[in-house]
CSV table of C-alpha atoms in Angstrom, one decimal:
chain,number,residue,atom,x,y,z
A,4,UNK,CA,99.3,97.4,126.0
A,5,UNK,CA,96.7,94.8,127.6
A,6,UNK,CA,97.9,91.5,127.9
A,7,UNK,CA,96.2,88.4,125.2
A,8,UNK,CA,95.6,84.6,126.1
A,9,UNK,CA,95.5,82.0,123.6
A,10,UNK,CA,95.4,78.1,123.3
A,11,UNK,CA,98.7,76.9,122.5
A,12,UNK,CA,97.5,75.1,119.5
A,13,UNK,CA,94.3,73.7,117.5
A,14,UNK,CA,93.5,71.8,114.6
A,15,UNK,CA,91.3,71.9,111.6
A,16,UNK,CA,90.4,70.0,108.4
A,17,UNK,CA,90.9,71.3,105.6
A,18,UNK,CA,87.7,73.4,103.8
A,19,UNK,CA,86.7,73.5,107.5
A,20,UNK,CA,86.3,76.7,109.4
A,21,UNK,CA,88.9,77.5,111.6
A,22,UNK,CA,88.3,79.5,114.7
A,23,UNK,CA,91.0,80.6,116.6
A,24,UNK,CA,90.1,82.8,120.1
A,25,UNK,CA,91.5,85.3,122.3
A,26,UNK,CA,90.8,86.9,125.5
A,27,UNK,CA,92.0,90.1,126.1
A,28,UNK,CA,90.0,90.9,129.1
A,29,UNK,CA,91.9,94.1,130.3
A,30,UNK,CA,91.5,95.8,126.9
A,31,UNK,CA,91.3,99.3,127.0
A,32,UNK,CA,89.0,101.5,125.1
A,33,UNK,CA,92.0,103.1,122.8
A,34,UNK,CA,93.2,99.8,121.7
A,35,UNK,CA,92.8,97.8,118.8
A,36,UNK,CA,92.4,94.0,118.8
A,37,UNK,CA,95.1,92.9,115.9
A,38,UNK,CA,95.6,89.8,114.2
A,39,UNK,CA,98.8,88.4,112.4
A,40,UNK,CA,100.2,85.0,111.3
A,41,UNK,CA,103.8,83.6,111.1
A,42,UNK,CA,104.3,80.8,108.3
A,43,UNK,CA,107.4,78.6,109.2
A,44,UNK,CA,110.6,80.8,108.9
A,45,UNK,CA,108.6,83.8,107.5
A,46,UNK,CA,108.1,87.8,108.9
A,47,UNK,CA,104.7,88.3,110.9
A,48,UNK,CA,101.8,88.9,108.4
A,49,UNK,CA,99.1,91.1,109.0
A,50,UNK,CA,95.5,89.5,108.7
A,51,UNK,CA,93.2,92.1,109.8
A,52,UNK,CA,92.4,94.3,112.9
A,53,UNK,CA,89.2,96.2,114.6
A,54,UNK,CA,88.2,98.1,117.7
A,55,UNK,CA,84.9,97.0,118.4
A,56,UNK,CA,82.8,96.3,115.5
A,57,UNK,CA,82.9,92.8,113.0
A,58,UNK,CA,85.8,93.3,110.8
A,59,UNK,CA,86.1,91.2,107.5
A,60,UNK,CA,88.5,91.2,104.7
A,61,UNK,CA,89.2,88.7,102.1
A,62,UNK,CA,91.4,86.7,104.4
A,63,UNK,CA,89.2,86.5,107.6
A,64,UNK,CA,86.8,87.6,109.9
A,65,UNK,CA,87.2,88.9,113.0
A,66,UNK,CA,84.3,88.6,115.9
A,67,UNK,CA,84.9,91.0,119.1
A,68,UNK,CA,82.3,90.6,121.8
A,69,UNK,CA,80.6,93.3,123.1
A,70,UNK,CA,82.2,93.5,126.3
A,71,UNK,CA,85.7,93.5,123.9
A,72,UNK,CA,87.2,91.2,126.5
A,73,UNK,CA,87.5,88.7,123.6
A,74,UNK,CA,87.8,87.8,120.2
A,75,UNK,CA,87.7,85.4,117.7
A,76,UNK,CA,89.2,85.0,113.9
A,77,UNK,CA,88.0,83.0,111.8
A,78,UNK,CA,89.2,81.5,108.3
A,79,UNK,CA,86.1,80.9,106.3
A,80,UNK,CA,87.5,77.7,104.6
A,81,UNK,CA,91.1,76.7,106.1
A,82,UNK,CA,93.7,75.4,103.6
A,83,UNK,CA,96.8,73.5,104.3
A,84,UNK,CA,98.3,77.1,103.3
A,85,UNK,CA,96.8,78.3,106.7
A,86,UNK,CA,99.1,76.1,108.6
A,87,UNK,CA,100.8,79.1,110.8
A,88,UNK,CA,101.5,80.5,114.1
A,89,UNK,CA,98.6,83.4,114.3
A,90,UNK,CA,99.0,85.5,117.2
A,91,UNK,CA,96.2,88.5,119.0
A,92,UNK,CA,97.7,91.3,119.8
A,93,UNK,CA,95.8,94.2,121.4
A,94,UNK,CA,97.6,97.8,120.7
A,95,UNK,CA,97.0,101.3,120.9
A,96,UNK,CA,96.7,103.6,117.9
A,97,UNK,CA,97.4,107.4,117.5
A,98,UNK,CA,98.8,108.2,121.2
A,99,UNK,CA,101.8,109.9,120.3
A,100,UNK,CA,104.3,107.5,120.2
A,101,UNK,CA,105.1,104.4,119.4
A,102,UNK,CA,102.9,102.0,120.2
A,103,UNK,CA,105.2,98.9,120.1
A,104,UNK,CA,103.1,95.6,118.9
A,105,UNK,CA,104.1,92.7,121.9
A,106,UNK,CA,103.9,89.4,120.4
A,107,UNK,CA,103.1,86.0,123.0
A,108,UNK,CA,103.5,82.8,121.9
A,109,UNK,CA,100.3,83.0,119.7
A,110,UNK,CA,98.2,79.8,118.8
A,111,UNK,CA,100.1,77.1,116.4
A,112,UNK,CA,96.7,76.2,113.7
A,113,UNK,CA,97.5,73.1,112.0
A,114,UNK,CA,95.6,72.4,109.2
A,115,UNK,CA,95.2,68.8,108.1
A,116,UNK,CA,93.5,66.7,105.1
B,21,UNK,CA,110.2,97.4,94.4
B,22,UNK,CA,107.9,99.0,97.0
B,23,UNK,CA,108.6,97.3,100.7
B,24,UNK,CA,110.5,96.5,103.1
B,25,UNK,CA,114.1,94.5,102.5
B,26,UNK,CA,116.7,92.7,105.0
B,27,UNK,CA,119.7,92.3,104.0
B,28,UNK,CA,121.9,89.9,104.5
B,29,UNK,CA,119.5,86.9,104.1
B,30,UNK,CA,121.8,84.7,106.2
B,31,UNK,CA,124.7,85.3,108.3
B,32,UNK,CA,127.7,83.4,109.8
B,33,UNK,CA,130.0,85.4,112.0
B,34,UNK,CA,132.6,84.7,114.7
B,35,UNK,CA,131.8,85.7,118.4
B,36,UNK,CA,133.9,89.0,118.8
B,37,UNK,CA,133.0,90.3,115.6
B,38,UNK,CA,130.8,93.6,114.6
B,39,UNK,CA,128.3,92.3,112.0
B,40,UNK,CA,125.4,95.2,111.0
B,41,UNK,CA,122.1,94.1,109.8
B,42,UNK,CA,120.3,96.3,107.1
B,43,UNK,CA,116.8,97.6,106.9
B,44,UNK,CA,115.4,99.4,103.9
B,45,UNK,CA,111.8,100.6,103.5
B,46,UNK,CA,110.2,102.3,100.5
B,47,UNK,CA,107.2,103.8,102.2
B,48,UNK,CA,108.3,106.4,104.3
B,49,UNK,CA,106.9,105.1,107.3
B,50,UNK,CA,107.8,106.8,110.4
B,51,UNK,CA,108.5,104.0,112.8
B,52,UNK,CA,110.7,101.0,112.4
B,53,UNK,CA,111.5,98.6,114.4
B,54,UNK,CA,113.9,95.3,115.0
B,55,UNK,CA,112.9,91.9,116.3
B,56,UNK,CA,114.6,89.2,116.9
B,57,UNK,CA,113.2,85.5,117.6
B,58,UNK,CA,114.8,82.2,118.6
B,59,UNK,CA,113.9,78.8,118.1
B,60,UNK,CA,110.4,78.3,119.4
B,61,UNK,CA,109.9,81.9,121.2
B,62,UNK,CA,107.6,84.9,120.0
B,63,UNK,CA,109.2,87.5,118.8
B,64,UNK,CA,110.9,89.8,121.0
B,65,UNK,CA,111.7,94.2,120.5
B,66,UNK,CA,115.5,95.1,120.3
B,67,UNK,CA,115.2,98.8,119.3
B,68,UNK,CA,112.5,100.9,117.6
B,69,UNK,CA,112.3,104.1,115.5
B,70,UNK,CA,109.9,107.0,115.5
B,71,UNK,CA,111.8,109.2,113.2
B,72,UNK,CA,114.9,109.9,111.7
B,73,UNK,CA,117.7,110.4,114.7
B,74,UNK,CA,114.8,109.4,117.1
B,75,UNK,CA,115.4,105.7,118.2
B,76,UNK,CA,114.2,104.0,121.6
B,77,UNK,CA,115.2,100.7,123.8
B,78,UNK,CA,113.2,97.7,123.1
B,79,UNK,CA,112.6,94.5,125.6
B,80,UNK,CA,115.8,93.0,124.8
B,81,UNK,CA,118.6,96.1,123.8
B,82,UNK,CA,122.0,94.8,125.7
B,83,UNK,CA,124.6,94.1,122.8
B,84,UNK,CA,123.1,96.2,120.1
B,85,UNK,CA,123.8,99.3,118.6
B,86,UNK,CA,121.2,101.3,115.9
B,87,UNK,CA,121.1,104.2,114.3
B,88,UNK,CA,118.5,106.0,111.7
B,89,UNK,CA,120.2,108.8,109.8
B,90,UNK,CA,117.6,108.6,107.1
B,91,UNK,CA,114.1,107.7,106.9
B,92,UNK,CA,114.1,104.6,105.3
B,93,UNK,CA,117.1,102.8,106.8
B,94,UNK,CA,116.9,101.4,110.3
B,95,UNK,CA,120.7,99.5,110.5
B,96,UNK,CA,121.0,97.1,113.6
B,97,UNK,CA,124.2,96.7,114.7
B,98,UNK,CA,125.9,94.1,117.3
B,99,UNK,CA,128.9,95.7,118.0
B,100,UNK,CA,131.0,92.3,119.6
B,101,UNK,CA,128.9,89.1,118.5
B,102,UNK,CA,128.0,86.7,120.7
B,103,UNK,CA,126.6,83.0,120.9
B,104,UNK,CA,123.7,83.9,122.5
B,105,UNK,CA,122.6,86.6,119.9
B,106,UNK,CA,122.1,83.8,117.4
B,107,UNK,CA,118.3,84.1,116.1
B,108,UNK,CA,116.6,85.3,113.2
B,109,UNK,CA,116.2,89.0,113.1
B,110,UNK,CA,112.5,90.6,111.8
B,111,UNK,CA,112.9,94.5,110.6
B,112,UNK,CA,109.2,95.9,110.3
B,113,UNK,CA,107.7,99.1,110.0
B,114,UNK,CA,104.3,101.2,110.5
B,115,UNK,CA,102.6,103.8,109.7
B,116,UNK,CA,100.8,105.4,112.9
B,117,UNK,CA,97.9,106.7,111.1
B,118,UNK,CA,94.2,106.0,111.8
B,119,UNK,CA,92.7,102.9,110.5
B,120,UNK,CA,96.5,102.0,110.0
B,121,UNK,CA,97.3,98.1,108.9
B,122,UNK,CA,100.2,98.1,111.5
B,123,UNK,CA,103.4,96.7,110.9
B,124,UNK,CA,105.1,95.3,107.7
B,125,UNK,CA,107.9,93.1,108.1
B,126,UNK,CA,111.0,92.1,106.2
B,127,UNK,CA,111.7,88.5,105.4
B,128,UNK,CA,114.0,88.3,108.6
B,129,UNK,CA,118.0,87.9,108.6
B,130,UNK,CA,119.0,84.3,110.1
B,131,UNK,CA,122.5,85.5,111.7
B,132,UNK,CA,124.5,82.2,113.4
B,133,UNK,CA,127.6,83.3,115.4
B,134,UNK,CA,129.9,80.7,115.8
């Protein structure tokens, strides 16, 4: 599975958007750019995946670039709830076997007043 | 209730011991998996599952032992504890089927080994 880069961490106010980017430049065309958050002490969530077209759902939107070399997610209006590790994984779907999700250290979004 | 369980929530254990970790899932999802992630690290992949009796090396497998007699079970198993395998331990699993929301994942085991 390619290989994601994101910033370590980021801020954002409250009701703000928050807009959190990856680059996933050697993306393949079988793989799907997928999004999950980790609240302190909690499992991985899922938040919402694509392949190459806008995605929304009613927790965010995801934005992959043409090129799919990168993406962006973005909470509409960010609550303190938000506060989370959210981490861009790119994965293949419907190979065969097991395509095994590879977590990085993600992007730490801390949501302030 | 539909989902995916851990049990035990927490876990003390002396190095040396055999201490198994338990999985359940409700969906019948094919593959399963087992995580594990210390303090301030991404999560990392012990074992996974495709099927029943069909069970693969991870990242990390050294010192653990699985198993998957049934569909919905997915036991992880440290057959001789150590100090070093204390971290919290994530069980997920996924169904591999187009437009698939990927993986689900239990509320994580927090297993100390003292």
């Amino acid at each position: 599975d390619a290989k994601t880069t994101q910033p370590p961490s980021m801020d954002c106010a409250e009701g703000r958007a928050a807009n959190l980017p990856c680059n996933h430049s050697t993306i393949s065309g079988n793989e799907y750019v997928y999004w999950y958050r980790q609240i302190h002490s909690q499992g991985p969530q899922y938040i919402i995946h694509g392949l190459k077209n806008n995605e929304t759902n009613e927790m965010a939107s995801l934005i992959i670039t043409e090129d799919r070399k990168s993406s962006t997610l973005i909470l509409p209006h960010a609550t303190l709830r938000d506060t989370a590790v959210y981490y861009c994984i790119v994965r293949a779907v419907n190979t065969g076997t097991a395509s095994k999700l590879t977590f990085g250290t993600g992007t730490r979004l801390q949501v302030t007043l | 209730d539909a989902g995916i369980t851990q049990s035990p929530r927490y876990k003390i254990t002396e190095t040396g011991r055999q201490v198994t970790l338990m999985c359940h899932q409700t969906w019948s999802h094919s593959y399963m998996f087992w995580y594990r992630q210390d303090l301030g690290h991404g999560l990392r992949l012990i074992y996974y599952s495709a099927a029943a009796d069909i069970t693969d090396k991870g990242e990390v497998p050294d010192g653990y032992v699985v198993s998957r007699s049934k569909t919905e079970n997915f036991p992880l198993t440290l057959e001789s504890a150590t100090r070093s395998q204390t971290s919290v331990y994530f069980c997920a699993s996924s169904d591999e089927s187009v437009g698939n929301y990927g993986y689900t994942f239990g509320s994580g085991t927090r297993l100390t080994v003292v």
